[in-house]
PDB file of C-alpha atoms in Angstrom:
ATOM      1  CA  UNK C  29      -3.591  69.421 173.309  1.00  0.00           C
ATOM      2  CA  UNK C  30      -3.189  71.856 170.175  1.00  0.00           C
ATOM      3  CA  UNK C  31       0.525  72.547 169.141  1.00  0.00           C
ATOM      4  CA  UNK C  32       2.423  73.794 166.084  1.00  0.00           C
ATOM      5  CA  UNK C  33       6.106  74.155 165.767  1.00  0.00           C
ATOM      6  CA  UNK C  34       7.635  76.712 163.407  1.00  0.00           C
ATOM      7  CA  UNK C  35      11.379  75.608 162.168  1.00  0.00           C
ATOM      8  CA  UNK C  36      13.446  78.501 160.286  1.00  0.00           C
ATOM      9  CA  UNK C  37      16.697  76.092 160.248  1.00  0.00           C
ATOM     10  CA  UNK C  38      18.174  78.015 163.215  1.00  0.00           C
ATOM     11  CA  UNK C  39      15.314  78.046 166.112  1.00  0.00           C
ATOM     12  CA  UNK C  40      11.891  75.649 166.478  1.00  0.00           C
ATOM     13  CA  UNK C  41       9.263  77.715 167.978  1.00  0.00           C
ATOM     14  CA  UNK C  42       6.498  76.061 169.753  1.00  0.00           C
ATOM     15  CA  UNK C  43       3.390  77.378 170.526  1.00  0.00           C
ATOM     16  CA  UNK C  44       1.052  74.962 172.842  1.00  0.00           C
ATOM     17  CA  UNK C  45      -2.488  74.974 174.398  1.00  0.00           C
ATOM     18  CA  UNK C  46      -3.611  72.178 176.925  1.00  0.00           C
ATOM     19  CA  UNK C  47      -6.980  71.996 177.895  1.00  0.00           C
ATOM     20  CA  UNK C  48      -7.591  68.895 180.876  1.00  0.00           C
ATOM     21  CA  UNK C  49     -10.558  69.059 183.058  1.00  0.00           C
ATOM     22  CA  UNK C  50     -10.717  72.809 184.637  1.00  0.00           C
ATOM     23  CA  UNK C  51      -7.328  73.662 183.672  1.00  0.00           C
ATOM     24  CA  UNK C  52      -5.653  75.368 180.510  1.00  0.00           C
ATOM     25  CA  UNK C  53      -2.261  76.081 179.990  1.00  0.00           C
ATOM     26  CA  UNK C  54      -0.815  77.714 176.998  1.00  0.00           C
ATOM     27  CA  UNK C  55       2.811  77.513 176.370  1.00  0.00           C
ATOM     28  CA  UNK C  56       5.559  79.577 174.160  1.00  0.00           C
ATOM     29  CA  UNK C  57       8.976  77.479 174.069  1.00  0.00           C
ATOM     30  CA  UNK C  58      12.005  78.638 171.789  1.00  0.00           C
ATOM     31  CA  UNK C  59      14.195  75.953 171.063  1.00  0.00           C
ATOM     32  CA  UNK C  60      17.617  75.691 168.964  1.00  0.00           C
ATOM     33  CA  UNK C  61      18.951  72.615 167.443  1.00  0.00           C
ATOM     34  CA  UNK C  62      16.969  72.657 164.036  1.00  0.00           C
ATOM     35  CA  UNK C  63      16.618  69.574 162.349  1.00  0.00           C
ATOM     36  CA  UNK C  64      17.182  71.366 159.294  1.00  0.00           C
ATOM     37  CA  UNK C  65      20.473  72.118 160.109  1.00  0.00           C
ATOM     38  CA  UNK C  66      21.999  68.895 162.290  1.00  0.00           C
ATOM     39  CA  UNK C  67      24.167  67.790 160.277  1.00  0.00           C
ATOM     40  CA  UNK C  68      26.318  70.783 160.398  1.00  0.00           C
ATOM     41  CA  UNK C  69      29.681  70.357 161.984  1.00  0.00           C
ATOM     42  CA  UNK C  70      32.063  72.920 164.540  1.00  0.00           C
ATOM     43  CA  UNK C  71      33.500  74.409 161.303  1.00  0.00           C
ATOM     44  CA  UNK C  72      29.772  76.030 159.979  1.00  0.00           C
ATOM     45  CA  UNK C  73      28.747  79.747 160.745  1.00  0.00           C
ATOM     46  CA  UNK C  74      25.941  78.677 162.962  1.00  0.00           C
ATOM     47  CA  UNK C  75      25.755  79.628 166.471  1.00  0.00           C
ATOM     48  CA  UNK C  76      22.875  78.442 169.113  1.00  0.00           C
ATOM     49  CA  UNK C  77      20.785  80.837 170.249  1.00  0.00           C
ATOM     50  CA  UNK C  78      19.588  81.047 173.629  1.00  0.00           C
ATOM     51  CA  UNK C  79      16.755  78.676 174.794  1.00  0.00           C
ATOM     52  CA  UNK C  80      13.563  79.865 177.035  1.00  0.00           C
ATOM     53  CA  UNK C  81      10.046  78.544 177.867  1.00  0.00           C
ATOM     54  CA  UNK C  82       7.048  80.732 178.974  1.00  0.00           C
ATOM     55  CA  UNK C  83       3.643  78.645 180.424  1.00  0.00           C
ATOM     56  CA  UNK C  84       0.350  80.741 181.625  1.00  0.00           C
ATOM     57  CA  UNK C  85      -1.585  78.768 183.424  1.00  0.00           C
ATOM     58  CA  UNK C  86      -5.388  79.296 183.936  1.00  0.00           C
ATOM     59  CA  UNK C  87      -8.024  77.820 185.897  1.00  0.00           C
ATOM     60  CA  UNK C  88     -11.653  77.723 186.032  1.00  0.00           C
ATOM     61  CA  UNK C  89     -13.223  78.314 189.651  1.00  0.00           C
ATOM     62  CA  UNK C  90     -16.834  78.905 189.941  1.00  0.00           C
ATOM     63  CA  UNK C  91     -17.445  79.385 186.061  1.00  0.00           C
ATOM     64  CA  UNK C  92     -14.954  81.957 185.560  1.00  0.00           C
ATOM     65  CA  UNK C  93     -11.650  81.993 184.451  1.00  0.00           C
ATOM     66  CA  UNK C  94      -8.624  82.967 186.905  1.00  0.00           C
ATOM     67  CA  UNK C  95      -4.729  83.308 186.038  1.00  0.00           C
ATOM     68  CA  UNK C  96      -2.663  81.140 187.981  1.00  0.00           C
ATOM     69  CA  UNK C  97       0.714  81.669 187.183  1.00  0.00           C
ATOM     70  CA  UNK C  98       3.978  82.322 184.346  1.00  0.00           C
ATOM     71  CA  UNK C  99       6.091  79.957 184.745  1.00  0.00           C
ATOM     72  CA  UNK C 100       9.747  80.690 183.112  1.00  0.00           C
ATOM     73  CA  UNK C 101      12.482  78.543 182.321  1.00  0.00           C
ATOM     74  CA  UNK C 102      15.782  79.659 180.101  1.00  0.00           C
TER      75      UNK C 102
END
């Protein structure tokens, strides 16, 4: 698994790829709740944004490589 998560203080952006056996998925999932910005309170400025999750997946079948699906959650 390779990830990296990007954190501006209002979103966390993570990108993913997972490799196991034949299959690879690769993931894009924007998240809100920074932990830069937790401790903030009801009376703050800051508004969640929405949240949403796209996965390809991929699969290898007789050497080449075939799309599977987009999965979507959000």
């Amino acid at each position: 698994m390779f990830k990296t998560i990007e954190d501006n203080g209002f979103v966390q952006i993570e990108y993913m790829i997972y490799i196991e056996n034949d299959e690879i998925s690769i993931s894009y999932n924007y998240m809100t709740h920074s932990k830069i910005i937790e401790d903030f309170d009801e009376y703050t400025d800051y508004h969640s944004e929405s949240e949403f999750s796209y996965i390809w997946q991929f699969k290898f079948i007789s050497n080449k490589l075939h799309f599977i699906r987009l999965a979507i959650a959000g």
